[in-house]
Amino acid sequence: MSVTHAPQTADVLARQDPELAEILLGELDRQASTLQLIAAENFCSPAVLAALGSPLANKYAEGYPGARHHGGCEIVDVAERLAVERATSLFGAEHANVQAHSGSSAVLAAYAALLRPGDTVLALGLPYGGHLTHGSPANFSGRWFDFVPYGVDAETGVIDHDQVRTLARTHRPKAIVCGSIAYPRHIDYAFFREVADEVGAYLIADAAHPIGLVAGGAAPSPVPYADIVCATTHKVLRGPRGGMILCGSELAERVDRAVFPFTQGGAQMHTIAAKAVAFGEAATPEFAAYTRQVVANARVLAAALAQEGCVVTTGGTDTHLVTADPAPLGVDGRTARGRLAAAGMVLDCCALPHADSRGLRLGTAAVTTQGMAEKEMTRIAALLAGVVRGTAESARAREEVRDLVDGFPPYPG
Ligand SMILES: *Cc1c(COP(=O)(O)O)cnc(C)c1O
């Protein structure tokens, strides 16, 4: 809930459904009074929230602008065209589909556009940061396609390019997927393009995490290299919860049909409007500066965690993402996450390459939106290490976290 329309929303809900109003206010308080270090989360703007909470939520709009299966779409058509225009211009892509309901739906549609069930796909293995949609047996991808996983170098934690090339030559995949939920370094899209071309594979970049950095110029763009780019709009990009697909004109129709009618129904016009708002915000110099600060913060956080004794994967980061093994502090990732949660520091565990125990995954997108900078990152690392070691008393650490976040309200005013 944004503060600008929170009073009305709170009033309406408080009158009509006090039970739910209390839940919304409780969540707003949780977000503001604890430290949000989940790498996939951010605080979207009051303008994005306003679009999400608008009457566009009422509109049924199957199909695409100018070719809908429902009447009364003339206004929402303008909203979707605007979202598409802003996305293509922001990312320099020929085509954008803004209807994908989520990152996973975007990947499903990309596979539907390019593959047949049973096709071979090369992707980063799940233990190294591949997403569920990259071949997990618990996901449609692992059931319907034959995934061959590549990994990272055991020493450096960096993607093993030699292995990618060898596996591509051996398995001749129909598609190669590059992208990860936890990889802290830039991905060498030119390398993946070269390998894909060599073996006649499509290249799908799942840029759900770094797409916001790409928008702000703080990370290299997959758009010139990948046949299809899948993304989310709610991570560093700071838009509404949702997905997006970018591609060249030659695949535009296949991608659109893979989203609707193949894998989805009606478009969610309130979310599409909110995506348009977020693309507009992401095109500003302020957003570019934000993405640079996100990376600067992550670098300081990674260095400070290493200083505190954590083993930082790849020795640092190029992005908003840091993964670290807290084992030298005396506990594994799962125990560490529990202690940190009790102190009001919210983050995820993640698989660690070539380790049995789990590590910690942190991101700086949300705290940077709040206005935190290098100084706060050092403070966060020290707090985190104290809590994880068990040397900081939990109640006292909780107070310190509260003191820190009180200075950086996500929705001031
Ligand atoms: C977050 C993410 C997704 C999934 O996004 P959802 O919106 O949760 O479905 C897919 N792939 C990658 C690489 C991601 O980081």
mmCIF file with all atom_site columns, N, CA and C in Angstrom, residues 334-369:
data_model
loop_
_atom_site.group_PDB
_atom_site.id
_atom_site.type_symbol
_atom_site.label_atom_id
_atom_site.label_alt_id
_atom_site.label_comp_id
_atom_site.label_asym_id
_atom_site.label_entity_id
_atom_site.label_seq_id
_atom_site.pdbx_PDB_ins_code
_atom_site.Cartn_x
_atom_site.Cartn_y
_atom_site.Cartn_z
_atom_site.occupancy
_atom_site.B_iso_or_equiv
_atom_site.pdbx_formal_charge
_atom_site.auth_seq_id
_atom_site.auth_comp_id
_atom_site.auth_asym_id
_atom_site.auth_atom_id
_atom_site.pdbx_PDB_model_num
ATOM 1   N N  . ARG A 1 334 ? 20.828 -22.268 6.624  1.00 0.00 ? 334 ARG A N  1
ATOM 2   C CA . ARG A 1 334 ? 19.478 -22.387 7.146  1.00 0.00 ? 334 ARG A CA 1
ATOM 3   C C  . ARG A 1 334 ? 19.388 -21.852 8.578  1.00 0.00 ? 334 ARG A C  1
ATOM 4   N N  . THR A 1 335 ? 20.355 -22.243 9.405  1.00 0.00 ? 335 THR A N  1
ATOM 5   C CA . THR A 1 335 ? 20.381 -21.753 10.789 1.00 0.00 ? 335 THR A CA 1
ATOM 6   C C  . THR A 1 335 ? 20.582 -20.240 10.797 1.00 0.00 ? 335 THR A C  1
ATOM 7   N N  . ALA A 1 336 ? 21.486 -19.788 9.923  1.00 0.00 ? 336 ALA A N  1
ATOM 8   C CA . ALA A 1 336 ? 21.774 -18.349 9.850  1.00 0.00 ? 336 ALA A CA 1
ATOM 9   C C  . ALA A 1 336 ? 20.509 -17.579 9.494  1.00 0.00 ? 336 ALA A C  1
ATOM 10  N N  . ARG A 1 337 ? 19.752 -18.097 8.510  1.00 0.00 ? 337 ARG A N  1
ATOM 11  C CA . ARG A 1 337 ? 18.540 -17.391 8.084  1.00 0.00 ? 337 ARG A CA 1
ATOM 12  C C  . ARG A 1 337 ? 17.547 -17.266 9.241  1.00 0.00 ? 337 ARG A C  1
ATOM 13  N N  . GLY A 1 338 ? 17.422 -18.335 10.040 1.00 0.00 ? 338 GLY A N  1
ATOM 14  C CA . GLY A 1 338 ? 16.508 -18.304 11.179 1.00 0.00 ? 338 GLY A CA 1
ATOM 15  C C  . GLY A 1 338 ? 16.919 -17.258 12.199 1.00 0.00 ? 338 GLY A C  1
ATOM 16  N N  . ARG A 1 339 ? 18.212 -17.228 12.527 1.00 0.00 ? 339 ARG A N  1
ATOM 17  C CA . ARG A 1 339 ? 18.686 -16.230 13.501 1.00 0.00 ? 339 ARG A CA 1
ATOM 18  C C  . ARG A 1 339 ? 18.474 -14.814 12.981 1.00 0.00 ? 339 ARG A C  1
ATOM 19  N N  . LEU A 1 340 ? 18.737 -14.630 11.668 1.00 0.00 ? 340 LEU A N  1
ATOM 20  C CA . LEU A 1 340 ? 18.601 -13.298 11.082 1.00 0.00 ? 340 LEU A CA 1
ATOM 21  C C  . LEU A 1 340 ? 17.136 -12.861 11.062 1.00 0.00 ? 340 LEU A C  1
ATOM 22  N N  . ALA A 1 341 ? 16.253 -13.811 10.784 1.00 0.00 ? 341 ALA A N  1
ATOM 23  C CA . ALA A 1 341 ? 14.825 -13.479 10.762 1.00 0.00 ? 341 ALA A CA 1
ATOM 24  C C  . ALA A 1 341 ? 14.379 -12.986 12.138 1.00 0.00 ? 341 ALA A C  1
ATOM 25  N N  . ALA A 1 342 ? 14.882 -13.639 13.184 1.00 0.00 ? 342 ALA A N  1
ATOM 26  C CA . ALA A 1 342 ? 14.519 -13.236 14.544 1.00 0.00 ? 342 ALA A CA 1
ATOM 27  C C  . ALA A 1 342 ? 15.004 -11.822 14.844 1.00 0.00 ? 342 ALA A C  1
ATOM 28  N N  . ALA A 1 343 ? 16.065 -11.423 14.165 1.00 0.00 ? 343 ALA A N  1
ATOM 29  C CA . ALA A 1 343 ? 16.598 -10.070 14.378 1.00 0.00 ? 343 ALA A CA 1
ATOM 30  C C  . ALA A 1 343 ? 16.011 -9.060  13.395 1.00 0.00 ? 343 ALA A C  1
ATOM 31  N N  . GLY A 1 344 ? 15.058 -9.509  12.549 1.00 0.00 ? 344 GLY A N  1
ATOM 32  C CA . GLY A 1 344 ? 14.425 -8.583  11.608 1.00 0.00 ? 344 GLY A CA 1
ATOM 33  C C  . GLY A 1 344 ? 15.189 -8.405  10.311 1.00 0.00 ? 344 GLY A C  1
ATOM 34  N N  . MET A 1 345 ? 16.097 -9.329  10.001 1.00 0.00 ? 345 MET A N  1
ATOM 35  C CA . MET A 1 345 ? 16.814 -9.254  8.722  1.00 0.00 ? 345 MET A CA 1
ATOM 36  C C  . MET A 1 345 ? 16.285 -10.382 7.834  1.00 0.00 ? 345 MET A C  1
ATOM 37  N N  . VAL A 1 346 ? 15.616 -10.001 6.749  1.00 0.00 ? 346 VAL A N  1
ATOM 38  C CA . VAL A 1 346 ? 14.881 -10.968 5.931  1.00 0.00 ? 346 VAL A CA 1
ATOM 39  C C  . VAL A 1 346 ? 15.669 -11.285 4.664  1.00 0.00 ? 346 VAL A C  1
ATOM 40  N N  . LEU A 1 347 ? 16.094 -12.520 4.527  1.00 0.00 ? 347 LEU A N  1
ATOM 41  C CA . LEU A 1 347 ? 16.817 -12.931 3.321  1.00 0.00 ? 347 LEU A CA 1
ATOM 42  C C  . LEU A 1 347 ? 16.583 -14.412 3.056  1.00 0.00 ? 347 LEU A C  1
ATOM 43  N N  . ASP A 1 348 ? 17.163 -14.915 1.959  1.00 0.00 ? 348 ASP A N  1
ATOM 44  C CA . ASP A 1 348 ? 16.928 -16.298 1.538  1.00 0.00 ? 348 ASP A CA 1
ATOM 45  C C  . ASP A 1 348 ? 18.166 -17.154 1.729  1.00 0.00 ? 348 ASP A C  1
ATOM 46  N N  . CYS A 1 349 ? 17.918 -18.472 1.825  1.00 0.00 ? 349 CYS A N  1
ATOM 47  C CA . CYS A 1 349 ? 18.993 -19.450 1.666  1.00 0.00 ? 349 CYS A CA 1
ATOM 48  C C  . CYS A 1 349 ? 19.123 -19.758 0.183  1.00 0.00 ? 349 CYS A C  1
ATOM 49  N N  . CYS A 1 350 ? 20.266 -20.268 -0.210 1.00 0.00 ? 350 CYS A N  1
ATOM 50  C CA . CYS A 1 350 ? 20.401 -20.721 -1.589 1.00 0.00 ? 350 CYS A CA 1
ATOM 51  C C  . CYS A 1 350 ? 21.373 -21.888 -1.625 1.00 0.00 ? 350 CYS A C  1
ATOM 52  N N  . ALA A 1 351 ? 21.290 -22.651 -2.717 1.00 0.00 ? 351 ALA A N  1
ATOM 53  C CA . ALA A 1 351 ? 22.270 -23.714 -2.921 1.00 0.00 ? 351 ALA A CA 1
ATOM 54  C C  . ALA A 1 351 ? 23.627 -23.055 -3.142 1.00 0.00 ? 351 ALA A C  1
ATOM 55  N N  . LEU A 1 352 ? 24.667 -23.690 -2.665 1.00 0.00 ? 352 LEU A N  1
ATOM 56  C CA . LEU A 1 352 ? 26.021 -23.185 -2.916 1.00 0.00 ? 352 LEU A CA 1
ATOM 57  C C  . LEU A 1 352 ? 26.696 -24.143 -3.881 1.00 0.00 ? 352 LEU A C  1
ATOM 58  N N  . PRO A 1 353 ? 27.359 -23.600 -4.901 1.00 0.00 ? 353 PRO A N  1
ATOM 59  C CA . PRO A 1 353 ? 28.020 -24.490 -5.842 1.00 0.00 ? 353 PRO A CA 1
ATOM 60  C C  . PRO A 1 353 ? 29.041 -25.373 -5.119 1.00 0.00 ? 353 PRO A C  1
ATOM 61  N N  . HIS A 1 354 ? 29.003 -26.658 -5.358 1.00 0.00 ? 354 HIS A N  1
ATOM 62  C CA . HIS A 1 354 ? 30.004 -27.583 -4.846 1.00 0.00 ? 354 HIS A CA 1
ATOM 63  C C  . HIS A 1 354 ? 30.134 -27.550 -3.319 1.00 0.00 ? 354 HIS A C  1
ATOM 64  N N  . ALA A 1 355 ? 28.994 -27.357 -2.627 1.00 0.00 ? 355 ALA A N  1
ATOM 65  C CA . ALA A 1 355 ? 29.007 -27.445 -1.162 1.00 0.00 ? 355 ALA A CA 1
ATOM 66  C C  . ALA A 1 355 ? 27.777 -28.225 -0.728 1.00 0.00 ? 355 ALA A C  1
ATOM 67  N N  . ASP A 1 356 ? 27.862 -28.888 0.414  1.00 0.00 ? 356 ASP A N  1
ATOM 68  C CA . ASP A 1 356 ? 26.729 -29.671 0.886  1.00 0.00 ? 356 ASP A CA 1
ATOM 69  C C  . ASP A 1 356 ? 25.728 -28.801 1.630  1.00 0.00 ? 356 ASP A C  1
ATOM 70  N N  . SER A 1 357 ? 26.253 -27.831 2.384  1.00 0.00 ? 357 SER A N  1
ATOM 71  C CA . SER A 1 357 ? 25.357 -26.997 3.183  1.00 0.00 ? 357 SER A CA 1
ATOM 72  C C  . SER A 1 357 ? 24.828 -25.856 2.319  1.00 0.00 ? 357 SER A C  1
ATOM 73  N N  . ARG A 1 358 ? 23.817 -25.167 2.859  1.00 0.00 ? 358 ARG A N  1
ATOM 74  C CA . ARG A 1 358 ? 23.233 -24.068 2.105  1.00 0.00 ? 358 ARG A CA 1
ATOM 75  C C  . ARG A 1 358 ? 23.860 -22.742 2.501  1.00 0.00 ? 358 ARG A C  1
ATOM 76  N N  . GLY A 1 359 ? 23.788 -21.804 1.571  1.00 0.00 ? 359 GLY A N  1
ATOM 77  C CA . GLY A 1 359 ? 24.364 -20.494 1.819  1.00 0.00 ? 359 GLY A CA 1
ATOM 78  C C  . GLY A 1 359 ? 23.279 -19.439 1.944  1.00 0.00 ? 359 GLY A C  1
ATOM 79  N N  . LEU A 1 360 ? 23.706 -18.190 2.005  1.00 0.00 ? 360 LEU A N  1
ATOM 80  C CA . LEU A 1 360 ? 22.785 -17.065 2.096  1.00 0.00 ? 360 LEU A CA 1
ATOM 81  C C  . LEU A 1 360 ? 22.788 -16.306 0.780  1.00 0.00 ? 360 LEU A C  1
ATOM 82  N N  . ARG A 1 361 ? 21.608 -15.872 0.352  1.00 0.00 ? 361 ARG A N  1
ATOM 83  C CA . ARG A 1 361 ? 21.499 -15.048 -0.846 1.00 0.00 ? 361 ARG A CA 1
ATOM 84  C C  . ARG A 1 361 ? 20.913 -13.712 -0.444 1.00 0.00 ? 361 ARG A C  1
ATOM 85  N N  . LEU A 1 362 ? 21.618 -12.639 -0.766 1.00 0.00 ? 362 LEU A N  1
ATOM 86  C CA . LEU A 1 362 ? 21.177 -11.295 -0.408 1.00 0.00 ? 362 LEU A CA 1
ATOM 87  C C  . LEU A 1 362 ? 21.147 -10.416 -1.653 1.00 0.00 ? 362 LEU A C  1
ATOM 88  N N  . GLY A 1 363 ? 20.310 -9.397  -1.628 1.00 0.00 ? 363 GLY A N  1
ATOM 89  C CA . GLY A 1 363 ? 20.283 -8.433  -2.716 1.00 0.00 ? 363 GLY A CA 1
ATOM 90  C C  . GLY A 1 363 ? 20.111 -7.030  -2.175 1.00 0.00 ? 363 GLY A C  1
ATOM 91  N N  . THR A 1 364 ? 20.547 -6.055  -2.972 1.00 0.00 ? 364 THR A N  1
ATOM 92  C CA . THR A 1 364 ? 20.533 -4.664  -2.501 1.00 0.00 ? 364 THR A CA 1
ATOM 93  C C  . THR A 1 364 ? 19.473 -3.805  -3.193 1.00 0.00 ? 364 THR A C  1
ATOM 94  N N  . ALA A 1 365 ? 18.594 -4.432  -3.984 1.00 0.00 ? 365 ALA A N  1
ATOM 95  C CA . ALA A 1 365 ? 17.604 -3.628  -4.732 1.00 0.00 ? 365 ALA A CA 1
ATOM 96  C C  . ALA A 1 365 ? 16.671 -2.863  -3.784 1.00 0.00 ? 365 ALA A C  1
ATOM 97  N N  . ALA A 1 366 ? 16.129 -3.547  -2.791 1.00 0.00 ? 366 ALA A N  1
ATOM 98  C CA . ALA A 1 366 ? 15.133 -2.910  -1.917 1.00 0.00 ? 366 ALA A CA 1
ATOM 99  C C  . ALA A 1 366 ? 15.773 -1.859  -1.005 1.00 0.00 ? 366 ALA A C  1
ATOM 100 N N  . VAL A 1 367 ? 16.869 -2.217  -0.362 1.00 0.00 ? 367 VAL A N  1
ATOM 101 C CA . VAL A 1 367 ? 17.484 -1.250  0.571  1.00 0.00 ? 367 VAL A CA 1
ATOM 102 C C  . VAL A 1 367 ? 17.983 -0.002  -0.169 1.00 0.00 ? 367 VAL A C  1
ATOM 103 N N  . THR A 1 368 ? 18.394 -0.182  -1.439 1.00 0.00 ? 368 THR A N  1
ATOM 104 C CA . THR A 1 368 ? 18.855 0.975   -2.214 1.00 0.00 ? 368 THR A CA 1
ATOM 105 C C  . THR A 1 368 ? 17.669 1.874   -2.587 1.00 0.00 ? 368 THR A C  1
ATOM 106 N N  . THR A 1 369 ? 16.531 1.271   -2.897 1.00 0.00 ? 369 THR A N  1
ATOM 107 C CA . THR A 1 369 ? 15.321 2.073   -3.139 1.00 0.00 ? 369 THR A CA 1
ATOM 108 C C  . THR A 1 369 ? 14.998 2.909   -1.900 1.00 0.00 ? 369 THR A C  1
#
